[in-house]
PDB file of C-alpha atoms in Angstrom:
ATOM      1  CA  UNK A   1     -10.562 122.180  -5.170  1.00  0.00           C
ATOM      2  CA  UNK A   2      -8.174 120.970  -2.506  1.00  0.00           C
ATOM      3  CA  UNK A   3      -4.578 122.143  -2.295  1.00  0.00           C
ATOM      4  CA  UNK A   4      -1.354 120.711  -0.994  1.00  0.00           C
ATOM      5  CA  UNK A   5       1.313 123.209   0.037  1.00  0.00           C
ATOM      6  CA  UNK A   6       4.777 122.098   1.133  1.00  0.00           C
ATOM      7  CA  UNK A   7       7.162 124.635   2.648  1.00  0.00           C
ATOM      8  CA  UNK A   8      10.821 123.718   3.067  1.00  0.00           C
ATOM      9  CA  UNK A   9      13.012 125.519   5.618  1.00  0.00           C
ATOM     10  CA  UNK A  10      16.624 126.014   4.482  1.00  0.00           C
ATOM     11  CA  UNK A  11      18.408 122.678   3.988  1.00  0.00           C
ATOM     12  CA  UNK A  12      21.962 121.935   5.049  1.00  0.00           C
ATOM     13  CA  UNK A  13      23.117 121.826   1.413  1.00  0.00           C
ATOM     14  CA  UNK A  14      20.936 123.934  -0.909  1.00  0.00           C
ATOM     15  CA  UNK A  15      22.611 122.716  -4.110  1.00  0.00           C
ATOM     16  CA  UNK A  16      22.146 119.070  -3.126  1.00  0.00           C
ATOM     17  CA  UNK A  17      18.510 119.773  -2.215  1.00  0.00           C
ATOM     18  CA  UNK A  18      17.830 121.411  -5.576  1.00  0.00           C
ATOM     19  CA  UNK A  19      19.477 118.640  -7.607  1.00  0.00           C
ATOM     20  CA  UNK A  20      17.698 115.835  -5.753  1.00  0.00           C
ATOM     21  CA  UNK A  21      14.412 117.723  -5.792  1.00  0.00           C
ATOM     22  CA  UNK A  22      14.323 118.326  -9.527  1.00  0.00           C
ATOM     23  CA  UNK A  23      15.939 115.079 -10.677  1.00  0.00           C
ATOM     24  CA  UNK A  24      14.596 112.550  -8.187  1.00  0.00           C
ATOM     25  CA  UNK A  25      11.639 113.939  -6.267  1.00  0.00           C
ATOM     26  CA  UNK A  26       9.593 115.716  -8.938  1.00  0.00           C
ATOM     27  CA  UNK A  27       9.553 112.616 -11.193  1.00  0.00           C
ATOM     28  CA  UNK A  28       7.890 110.790  -8.265  1.00  0.00           C
ATOM     29  CA  UNK A  29       5.462 113.672  -7.721  1.00  0.00           C
ATOM     30  CA  UNK A  30       4.370 113.538 -11.368  1.00  0.00           C
ATOM     31  CA  UNK A  31       3.073 109.995 -10.795  1.00  0.00           C
ATOM     32  CA  UNK A  32       0.613 110.939  -8.051  1.00  0.00           C
ATOM     33  CA  UNK A  33      -2.908 109.846  -9.038  1.00  0.00           C
ATOM     34  CA  UNK A  34      -5.476 112.647  -9.207  1.00  0.00           C
ATOM     35  CA  UNK A  35      -2.907 115.424  -9.513  1.00  0.00           C
ATOM     36  CA  UNK A  36      -4.604 118.260 -11.439  1.00  0.00           C
ATOM     37  CA  UNK A  37      -1.720 120.716 -11.450  1.00  0.00           C
ATOM     38  CA  UNK A  38       1.441 121.603  -9.618  1.00  0.00           C
ATOM     39  CA  UNK A  39       4.316 124.079  -9.526  1.00  0.00           C
ATOM     40  CA  UNK A  40       7.236 124.893  -7.311  1.00  0.00           C
ATOM     41  CA  UNK A  41       9.954 127.407  -6.584  1.00  0.00           C
ATOM     42  CA  UNK A  42      13.484 127.191  -5.297  1.00  0.00           C
ATOM     43  CA  UNK A  43      13.642 130.999  -5.165  1.00  0.00           C
ATOM     44  CA  UNK A  44      11.356 132.016  -2.316  1.00  0.00           C
ATOM     45  CA  UNK A  45      11.710 135.640  -1.245  1.00  0.00           C
ATOM     46  CA  UNK A  46      10.539 137.445   1.894  1.00  0.00           C
ATOM     47  CA  UNK A  47      11.607 140.537   3.824  1.00  0.00           C
ATOM     48  CA  UNK A  48      13.911 140.653   5.686  1.00  0.00           C
ATOM     49  CA  UNK A  49      14.628 136.961   5.054  1.00  0.00           C
ATOM     50  CA  UNK A  50      12.539 133.987   3.981  1.00  0.00           C
ATOM     51  CA  UNK A  51      12.097 131.240   6.577  1.00  0.00           C
ATOM     52  CA  UNK A  52      11.526 128.887   3.631  1.00  0.00           C
ATOM     53  CA  UNK A  53      13.962 127.864   0.942  1.00  0.00           C
ATOM     54  CA  UNK A  54      11.483 126.164  -1.380  1.00  0.00           C
ATOM     55  CA  UNK A  55       7.748 125.806  -1.901  1.00  0.00           C
ATOM     56  CA  UNK A  56       5.655 123.196  -3.703  1.00  0.00           C
ATOM     57  CA  UNK A  57       1.942 123.463  -4.427  1.00  0.00           C
ATOM     58  CA  UNK A  58      -0.500 121.089  -6.051  1.00  0.00           C
ATOM     59  CA  UNK A  59      -4.220 120.829  -6.771  1.00  0.00           C
ATOM     60  CA  UNK A  60      -6.612 117.922  -6.351  1.00  0.00           C
ATOM     61  CA  UNK A  61     -10.337 117.764  -7.090  1.00  0.00           C
ATOM     62  CA  UNK A  62     -11.298 117.525  -3.419  1.00  0.00           C
ATOM     63  CA  UNK A  63     -10.114 116.331  -0.006  1.00  0.00           C
ATOM     64  CA  UNK A  64     -10.928 112.705  -0.848  1.00  0.00           C
ATOM     65  CA  UNK A  65      -8.811 112.798  -4.013  1.00  0.00           C
ATOM     66  CA  UNK A  66      -5.947 114.327  -2.027  1.00  0.00           C
ATOM     67  CA  UNK A  67      -6.200 111.671   0.692  1.00  0.00           C
ATOM     68  CA  UNK A  68      -6.344 108.896  -1.934  1.00  0.00           C
ATOM     69  CA  UNK A  69      -3.241 110.246  -3.668  1.00  0.00           C
ATOM     70  CA  UNK A  70      -1.301 110.381  -0.398  1.00  0.00           C
ATOM     71  CA  UNK A  71      -2.400 106.846   0.536  1.00  0.00           C
ATOM     72  CA  UNK A  72      -1.488 105.384  -2.872  1.00  0.00           C
ATOM     73  CA  UNK A  73       1.813 103.554  -3.489  1.00  0.00           C
ATOM     74  CA  UNK A  74       2.941 106.612  -5.446  1.00  0.00           C
ATOM     75  CA  UNK A  75       2.069 108.842  -2.469  1.00  0.00           C
ATOM     76  CA  UNK A  76       4.040 106.598  -0.135  1.00  0.00           C
ATOM     77  CA  UNK A  77       7.025 106.769  -2.519  1.00  0.00           C
ATOM     78  CA  UNK A  78       6.820 110.585  -2.577  1.00  0.00           C
ATOM     79  CA  UNK A  79       6.718 110.814   1.215  1.00  0.00           C
ATOM     80  CA  UNK A  80       9.497 108.300   1.708  1.00  0.00           C
ATOM     81  CA  UNK A  81      11.777 110.332  -0.550  1.00  0.00           C
ATOM     82  CA  UNK A  82      11.424 113.577   1.450  1.00  0.00           C
ATOM     83  CA  UNK A  83      14.091 112.803   4.105  1.00  0.00           C
ATOM     84  CA  UNK A  84      16.564 112.179   1.261  1.00  0.00           C
ATOM     85  CA  UNK A  85      16.811 115.910   0.506  1.00  0.00           C
ATOM     86  CA  UNK A  86      14.766 117.930   3.037  1.00  0.00           C
ATOM     87  CA  UNK A  87      17.509 118.201   5.649  1.00  0.00           C
ATOM     88  CA  UNK A  88      15.859 121.323   7.068  1.00  0.00           C
ATOM     89  CA  UNK A  89      12.479 119.599   7.427  1.00  0.00           C
ATOM     90  CA  UNK A  90       9.244 120.090   5.515  1.00  0.00           C
ATOM     91  CA  UNK A  91       5.957 121.667   6.549  1.00  0.00           C
ATOM     92  CA  UNK A  92       3.034 119.966   4.758  1.00  0.00           C
ATOM     93  CA  UNK A  93      -0.221 121.945   4.661  1.00  0.00           C
ATOM     94  CA  UNK A  94      -3.475 121.095   2.902  1.00  0.00           C
ATOM     95  CA  UNK A  95      -6.672 123.070   2.589  1.00  0.00           C
ATOM     96  CA  UNK A  96      -9.928 123.395   0.710  1.00  0.00           C
ATOM     97  CA  UNK A  97      -9.803 126.400  -1.591  1.00  0.00           C
ATOM     98  CA  UNK A  98     -12.142 129.372  -1.405  1.00  0.00           C
ATOM     99  CA  UNK A  99     -12.029 131.235  -4.708  1.00  0.00           C
ATOM    100  CA  UNK A 100     -13.141 134.601  -5.915  1.00  0.00           C
TER     101      UNK A 100
ATOM    102  CA  UNK B   1       4.428 133.666 -13.551  1.00  0.00           C
ATOM    103  CA  UNK B   2       5.144 135.211 -10.165  1.00  0.00           C
ATOM    104  CA  UNK B   3       3.278 134.230  -7.034  1.00  0.00           C
ATOM    105  CA  UNK B   4       2.397 135.913  -3.790  1.00  0.00           C
ATOM    106  CA  UNK B   5       1.787 133.644  -0.801  1.00  0.00           C
ATOM    107  CA  UNK B   6       0.617 135.007   2.538  1.00  0.00           C
ATOM    108  CA  UNK B   7       0.586 132.735   5.575  1.00  0.00           C
ATOM    109  CA  UNK B   8      -1.244 133.857   8.708  1.00  0.00           C
ATOM    110  CA  UNK B   9      -0.365 132.412  12.124  1.00  0.00           C
ATOM    111  CA  UNK B  10      -3.376 131.959  14.428  1.00  0.00           C
ATOM    112  CA  UNK B  11      -4.970 135.319  15.304  1.00  0.00           C
ATOM    113  CA  UNK B  12      -6.243 136.315  18.741  1.00  0.00           C
ATOM    114  CA  UNK B  13      -9.863 136.159  17.576  1.00  0.00           C
ATOM    115  CA  UNK B  14     -10.368 133.766  14.626  1.00  0.00           C
ATOM    116  CA  UNK B  15     -13.991 134.762  14.048  1.00  0.00           C
ATOM    117  CA  UNK B  16     -13.104 138.454  13.912  1.00  0.00           C
ATOM    118  CA  UNK B  17     -10.207 137.662  11.534  1.00  0.00           C
ATOM    119  CA  UNK B  18     -12.449 135.709   9.204  1.00  0.00           C
ATOM    120  CA  UNK B  19     -15.190 138.351   9.123  1.00  0.00           C
ATOM    121  CA  UNK B  20     -12.782 141.216   8.490  1.00  0.00           C
ATOM    122  CA  UNK B  21     -10.812 139.193   5.963  1.00  0.00           C
ATOM    123  CA  UNK B  22     -13.758 138.248   3.804  1.00  0.00           C
ATOM    124  CA  UNK B  23     -15.791 141.443   4.167  1.00  0.00           C
ATOM    125  CA  UNK B  24     -13.103 144.138   4.282  1.00  0.00           C
ATOM    126  CA  UNK B  25      -9.756 142.793   3.116  1.00  0.00           C
ATOM    127  CA  UNK B  26     -10.650 140.685   0.069  1.00  0.00           C
ATOM    128  CA  UNK B  27     -12.605 143.547  -1.539  1.00  0.00           C
ATOM    129  CA  UNK B  28      -9.354 145.560  -1.365  1.00  0.00           C
ATOM    130  CA  UNK B  29      -7.346 142.632  -2.763  1.00  0.00           C
ATOM    131  CA  UNK B  30      -9.691 142.383  -5.759  1.00  0.00           C
ATOM    132  CA  UNK B  31      -8.656 145.889  -6.807  1.00  0.00           C
ATOM    133  CA  UNK B  32      -4.936 145.099  -7.139  1.00  0.00           C
ATOM    134  CA  UNK B  33      -3.738 145.930 -10.664  1.00  0.00           C
ATOM    135  CA  UNK B  34      -2.275 143.000 -12.614  1.00  0.00           C
ATOM    136  CA  UNK B  35      -3.868 140.338 -10.434  1.00  0.00           C
ATOM    137  CA  UNK B  36      -4.308 137.267 -12.672  1.00  0.00           C
ATOM    138  CA  UNK B  37      -5.883 134.944 -10.113  1.00  0.00           C
ATOM    139  CA  UNK B  38      -6.190 134.403  -6.401  1.00  0.00           C
ATOM    140  CA  UNK B  39      -7.658 132.067  -3.792  1.00  0.00           C
ATOM    141  CA  UNK B  40      -7.538 131.602  -0.071  1.00  0.00           C
ATOM    142  CA  UNK B  41      -8.412 129.281   2.750  1.00  0.00           C
ATOM    143  CA  UNK B  42      -9.444 129.766   6.346  1.00  0.00           C
ATOM    144  CA  UNK B  43      -9.246 126.006   6.910  1.00  0.00           C
ATOM    145  CA  UNK B  44      -5.551 125.151   6.768  1.00  0.00           C
ATOM    146  CA  UNK B  45      -4.725 121.657   8.000  1.00  0.00           C
ATOM    147  CA  UNK B  46      -1.414 120.095   9.039  1.00  0.00           C
ATOM    148  CA  UNK B  47      -0.338 117.244  11.296  1.00  0.00           C
ATOM    149  CA  UNK B  48      -0.149 117.392  14.244  1.00  0.00           C
ATOM    150  CA  UNK B  49      -1.257 121.027  14.142  1.00  0.00           C
ATOM    151  CA  UNK B  50      -1.041 123.811  11.563  1.00  0.00           C
ATOM    152  CA  UNK B  51       1.212 126.747  12.452  1.00  0.00           C
ATOM    153  CA  UNK B  52      -0.948 128.802  10.080  1.00  0.00           C
ATOM    154  CA  UNK B  53      -4.610 129.700  10.408  1.00  0.00           C
ATOM    155  CA  UNK B  54      -5.131 131.049   6.896  1.00  0.00           C
ATOM    156  CA  UNK B  55      -3.388 131.192   3.535  1.00  0.00           C
ATOM    157  CA  UNK B  56      -3.760 133.532   0.563  1.00  0.00           C
ATOM    158  CA  UNK B  57      -2.174 133.022  -2.844  1.00  0.00           C
ATOM    159  CA  UNK B  58      -2.182 135.118  -5.986  1.00  0.00           C
ATOM    160  CA  UNK B  59      -0.622 135.141  -9.434  1.00  0.00           C
ATOM    161  CA  UNK B  60       0.971 137.962 -11.400  1.00  0.00           C
ATOM    162  CA  UNK B  61       2.547 137.886 -14.865  1.00  0.00           C
ATOM    163  CA  UNK B  62       6.070 138.405 -13.537  1.00  0.00           C
ATOM    164  CA  UNK B  63       8.089 139.961 -10.732  1.00  0.00           C
ATOM    165  CA  UNK B  64       7.716 143.452 -12.199  1.00  0.00           C
ATOM    166  CA  UNK B  65       3.921 143.160 -12.300  1.00  0.00           C
ATOM    167  CA  UNK B  66       3.913 141.953  -8.695  1.00  0.00           C
ATOM    168  CA  UNK B  67       6.153 144.832  -7.583  1.00  0.00           C
ATOM    169  CA  UNK B  68       3.983 147.348  -9.460  1.00  0.00           C
ATOM    170  CA  UNK B  69       0.827 145.981  -7.806  1.00  0.00           C
ATOM    171  CA  UNK B  70       2.355 146.244  -4.351  1.00  0.00           C
ATOM    172  CA  UNK B  71       3.593 149.800  -5.007  1.00  0.00           C
ATOM    173  CA  UNK B  72       0.235 150.987  -6.366  1.00  0.00           C
ATOM    174  CA  UNK B  73      -2.269 152.911  -4.200  1.00  0.00           C
ATOM    175  CA  UNK B  74      -4.373 149.718  -4.140  1.00  0.00           C
ATOM    176  CA  UNK B  75      -1.359 147.740  -2.911  1.00  0.00           C
ATOM    177  CA  UNK B  76      -0.717 150.267  -0.179  1.00  0.00           C
ATOM    178  CA  UNK B  77      -4.378 150.023   0.876  1.00  0.00           C
ATOM    179  CA  UNK B  78      -4.127 146.228   1.026  1.00  0.00           C
ATOM    180  CA  UNK B  79      -0.988 146.338   3.163  1.00  0.00           C
ATOM    181  CA  UNK B  80      -2.326 149.033   5.474  1.00  0.00           C
ATOM    182  CA  UNK B  81      -5.376 146.889   6.203  1.00  0.00           C
ATOM    183  CA  UNK B  82      -3.399 143.823   7.363  1.00  0.00           C
ATOM    184  CA  UNK B  83      -2.836 144.957  10.990  1.00  0.00           C
ATOM    185  CA  UNK B  84      -6.614 145.431  11.304  1.00  0.00           C
ATOM    186  CA  UNK B  85      -7.209 141.657  11.393  1.00  0.00           C
ATOM    187  CA  UNK B  86      -3.861 139.789  11.376  1.00  0.00           C
ATOM    188  CA  UNK B  87      -3.326 139.887  15.146  1.00  0.00           C
ATOM    189  CA  UNK B  88      -1.048 136.842  14.889  1.00  0.00           C
ATOM    190  CA  UNK B  89       1.103 138.447  12.199  1.00  0.00           C
ATOM    191  CA  UNK B  90       1.480 137.622   8.520  1.00  0.00           C
ATOM    192  CA  UNK B  91       4.313 135.994   6.578  1.00  0.00           C
ATOM    193  CA  UNK B  92       4.480 137.387   3.028  1.00  0.00           C
ATOM    194  CA  UNK B  93       6.389 135.261   0.494  1.00  0.00           C
ATOM    195  CA  UNK B  94       6.797 135.786  -3.235  1.00  0.00           C
ATOM    196  CA  UNK B  95       8.493 133.641  -5.832  1.00  0.00           C
ATOM    197  CA  UNK B  96       8.909 133.005  -9.539  1.00  0.00           C
ATOM    198  CA  UNK B  97       7.074 129.808 -10.499  1.00  0.00           C
ATOM    199  CA  UNK B  98       8.723 126.759 -12.020  1.00  0.00           C
ATOM    200  CA  UNK B  99       6.057 124.618 -13.650  1.00  0.00           C
ATOM    201  CA  UNK B 100       5.824 121.090 -14.954  1.00  0.00           C
TER     202      UNK B 100
END
């Protein structure tokens, strides 16, 4: 399994981020080919303070499936939408999973 | 569902981190009460460069189960082991999951 993990530092306008994210961005995410599962949170906690406002994670069968999804028209549409809400930036990580 | 996400910046000695992590730390993690699932990666990729060397993620039923796990003797043992390998520090995030 290969994972995508996106970490969002605090945006300028958290309410605008959340509305755009759930109403505009996630519908684009759902169309990614090869997406096996995904989930997100707009309530990220850390002590003393979280450097990230939101997190998104998704699973793909392997690195090739992840790369194909990102290179697809749907992947391009997802990436092109990010600047529309992620005013604090976005850290995009991916990794092969080692499991128990 | 409630998730724990631990992000490790690059350690001083990556090989020593990896050996301690897999041979000493993960056996402690496995003993956490209420742990529903977990996975990790020592091969975290980002462009142009990943600020994190390793990632660990785990699932608990809810925030109470997560808090109970962390407060348990097994949770204390897990936390007390972190400085033994995480020479670059560790960012510990937790969040309630919103799912598709």
